[in-house]
Short mmCIF file of C-alpha atoms in Angstrom, two decimals:
data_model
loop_
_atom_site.label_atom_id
_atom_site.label_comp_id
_atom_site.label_asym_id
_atom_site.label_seq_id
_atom_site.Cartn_x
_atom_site.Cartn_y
_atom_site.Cartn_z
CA UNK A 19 -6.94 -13.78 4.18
CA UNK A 20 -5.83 -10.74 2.01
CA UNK A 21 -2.38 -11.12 0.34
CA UNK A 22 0.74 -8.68 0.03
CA UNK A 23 -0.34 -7.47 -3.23
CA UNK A 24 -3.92 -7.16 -2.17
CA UNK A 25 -3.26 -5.07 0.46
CA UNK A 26 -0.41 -2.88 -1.86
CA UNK A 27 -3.18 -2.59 -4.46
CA UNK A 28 -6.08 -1.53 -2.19
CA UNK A 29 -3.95 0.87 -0.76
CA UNK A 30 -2.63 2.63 -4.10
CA UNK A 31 -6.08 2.00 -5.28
CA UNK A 32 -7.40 4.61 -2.47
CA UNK A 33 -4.57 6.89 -3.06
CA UNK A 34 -5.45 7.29 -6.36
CA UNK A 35 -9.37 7.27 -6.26
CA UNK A 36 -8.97 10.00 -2.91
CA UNK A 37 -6.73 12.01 -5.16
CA UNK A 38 -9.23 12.02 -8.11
CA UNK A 39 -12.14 12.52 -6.19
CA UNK A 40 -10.91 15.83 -4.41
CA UNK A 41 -9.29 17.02 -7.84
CA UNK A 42 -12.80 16.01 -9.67
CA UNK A 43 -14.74 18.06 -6.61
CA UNK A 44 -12.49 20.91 -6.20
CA UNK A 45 -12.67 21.52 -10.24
CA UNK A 46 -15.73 20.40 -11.36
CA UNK A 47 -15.54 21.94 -14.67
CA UNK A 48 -12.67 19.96 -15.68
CA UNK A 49 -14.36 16.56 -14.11
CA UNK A 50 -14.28 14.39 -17.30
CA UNK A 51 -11.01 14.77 -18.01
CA UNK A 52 -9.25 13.97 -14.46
CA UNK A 53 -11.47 10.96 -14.55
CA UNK A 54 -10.29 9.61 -17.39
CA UNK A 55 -6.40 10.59 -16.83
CA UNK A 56 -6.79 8.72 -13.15
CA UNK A 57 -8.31 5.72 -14.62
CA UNK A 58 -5.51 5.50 -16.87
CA UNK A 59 -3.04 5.74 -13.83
CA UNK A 60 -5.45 3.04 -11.94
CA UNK A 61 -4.59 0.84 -14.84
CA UNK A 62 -1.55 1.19 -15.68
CA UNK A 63 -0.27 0.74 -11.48
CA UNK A 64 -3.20 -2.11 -11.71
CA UNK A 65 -0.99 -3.80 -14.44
CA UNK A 66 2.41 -2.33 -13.09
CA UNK A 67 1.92 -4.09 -9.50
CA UNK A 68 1.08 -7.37 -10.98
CA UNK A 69 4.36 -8.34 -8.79
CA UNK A 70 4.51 -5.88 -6.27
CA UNK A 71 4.18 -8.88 -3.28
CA UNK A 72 8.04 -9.56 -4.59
CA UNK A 73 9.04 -6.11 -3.84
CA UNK A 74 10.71 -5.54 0.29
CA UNK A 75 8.74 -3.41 2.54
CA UNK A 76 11.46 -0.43 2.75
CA UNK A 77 11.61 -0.30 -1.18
CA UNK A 78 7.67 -0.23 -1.31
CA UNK A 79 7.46 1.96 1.87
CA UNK A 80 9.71 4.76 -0.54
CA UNK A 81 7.68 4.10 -3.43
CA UNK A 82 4.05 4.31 -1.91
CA UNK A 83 5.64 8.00 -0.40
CA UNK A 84 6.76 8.93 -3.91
CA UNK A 85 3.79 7.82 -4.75
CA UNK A 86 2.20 10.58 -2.39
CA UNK A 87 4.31 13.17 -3.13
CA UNK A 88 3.54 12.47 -6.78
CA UNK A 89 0.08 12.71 -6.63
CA UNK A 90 0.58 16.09 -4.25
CA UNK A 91 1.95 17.28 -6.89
CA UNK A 92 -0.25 16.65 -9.59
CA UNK A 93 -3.15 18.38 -7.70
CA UNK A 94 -1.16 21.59 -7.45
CA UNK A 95 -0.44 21.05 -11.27
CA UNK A 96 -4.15 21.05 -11.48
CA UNK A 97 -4.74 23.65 -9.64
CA UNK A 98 -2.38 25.92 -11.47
CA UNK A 99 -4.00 24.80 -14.62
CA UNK A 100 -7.26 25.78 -13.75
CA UNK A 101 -7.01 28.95 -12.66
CA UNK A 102 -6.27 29.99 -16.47
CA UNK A 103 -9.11 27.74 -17.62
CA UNK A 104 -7.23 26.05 -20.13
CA UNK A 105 -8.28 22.62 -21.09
CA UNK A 106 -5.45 22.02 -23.32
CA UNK A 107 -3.01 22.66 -20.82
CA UNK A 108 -4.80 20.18 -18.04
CA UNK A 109 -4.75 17.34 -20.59
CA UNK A 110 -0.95 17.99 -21.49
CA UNK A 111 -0.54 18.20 -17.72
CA UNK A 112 -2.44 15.36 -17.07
CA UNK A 113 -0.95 13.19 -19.38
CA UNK A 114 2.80 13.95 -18.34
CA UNK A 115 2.17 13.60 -14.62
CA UNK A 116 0.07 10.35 -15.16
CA UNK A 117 2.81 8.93 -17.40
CA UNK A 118 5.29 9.94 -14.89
CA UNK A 119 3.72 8.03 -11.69
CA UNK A 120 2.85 4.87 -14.09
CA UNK A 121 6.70 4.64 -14.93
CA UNK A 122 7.75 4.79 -11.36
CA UNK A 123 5.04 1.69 -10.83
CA UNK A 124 7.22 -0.29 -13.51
CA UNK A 125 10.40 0.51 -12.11
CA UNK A 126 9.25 -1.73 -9.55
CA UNK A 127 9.46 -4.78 -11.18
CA UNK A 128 13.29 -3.72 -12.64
CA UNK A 129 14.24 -3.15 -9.49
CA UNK A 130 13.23 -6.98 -8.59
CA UNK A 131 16.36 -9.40 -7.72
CA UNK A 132 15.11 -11.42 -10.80
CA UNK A 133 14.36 -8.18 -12.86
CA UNK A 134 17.92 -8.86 -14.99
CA UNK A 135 16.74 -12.30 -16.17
CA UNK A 136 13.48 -11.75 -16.63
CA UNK A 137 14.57 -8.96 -18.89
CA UNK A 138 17.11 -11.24 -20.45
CA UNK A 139 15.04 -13.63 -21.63
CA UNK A 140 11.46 -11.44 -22.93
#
């Protein structure tokens, strides 16, 4: 039987691995470094989620669409990016955006009921 946070991590898992595959495909000549910004988000959620099962459906129904919308987002970021070729500008791009959609992963966990005394006490 597949857990909660399976099932939340499979499905962010796919998210992210659709996203980088059509980003990887779509600009090829900029391959290497979307891999290796989209494994950093796959770890960093990977990590981030490690209590996600905790989290209510309606708070994890807005975050898996922000989620989207995020990702959206980072494509078209991509896409502007590429079309002036500029490898410097992906990476700072990448990095920002990536950053960006790990943070809302953590916010998760302070937004848990025992978020405040967790915190307290680490």
């Amino acid at each position: 039987m597949i857990t909660s946070h399976e099932a939340r991590a499979a499905a962010v898992s796919r998210r992210i691995v659709a996203a980088e595959l059509s980003a990887g495909e779509q600009y090829a000549m900029f391959a290497g470094l979307i891999r290796d910004a989209f494994g950093r988000l796959r770890t960093g959620l990977g990590q981030a989620h490690a209590r996600c099962a905790a989290v209510d459906e309606q708070t994890w129904a807005t975050y898996a669409a922000d989620l989207d919308r995020g990702l959206d987002e980072l494509h078209m970021e991509i896409a502007r990016s590429a079309e002036h070729a500029d490898e410097r500008d992906l990476a700072q791009i990448l990095r920002v955006h990536v950053t960006e959609l790990e943070l809302a992963g953590w916010r998760l966990q302070v937004s848990l009921p025992t978020a405040p005394q967790r915190l307290a006490t680490e």
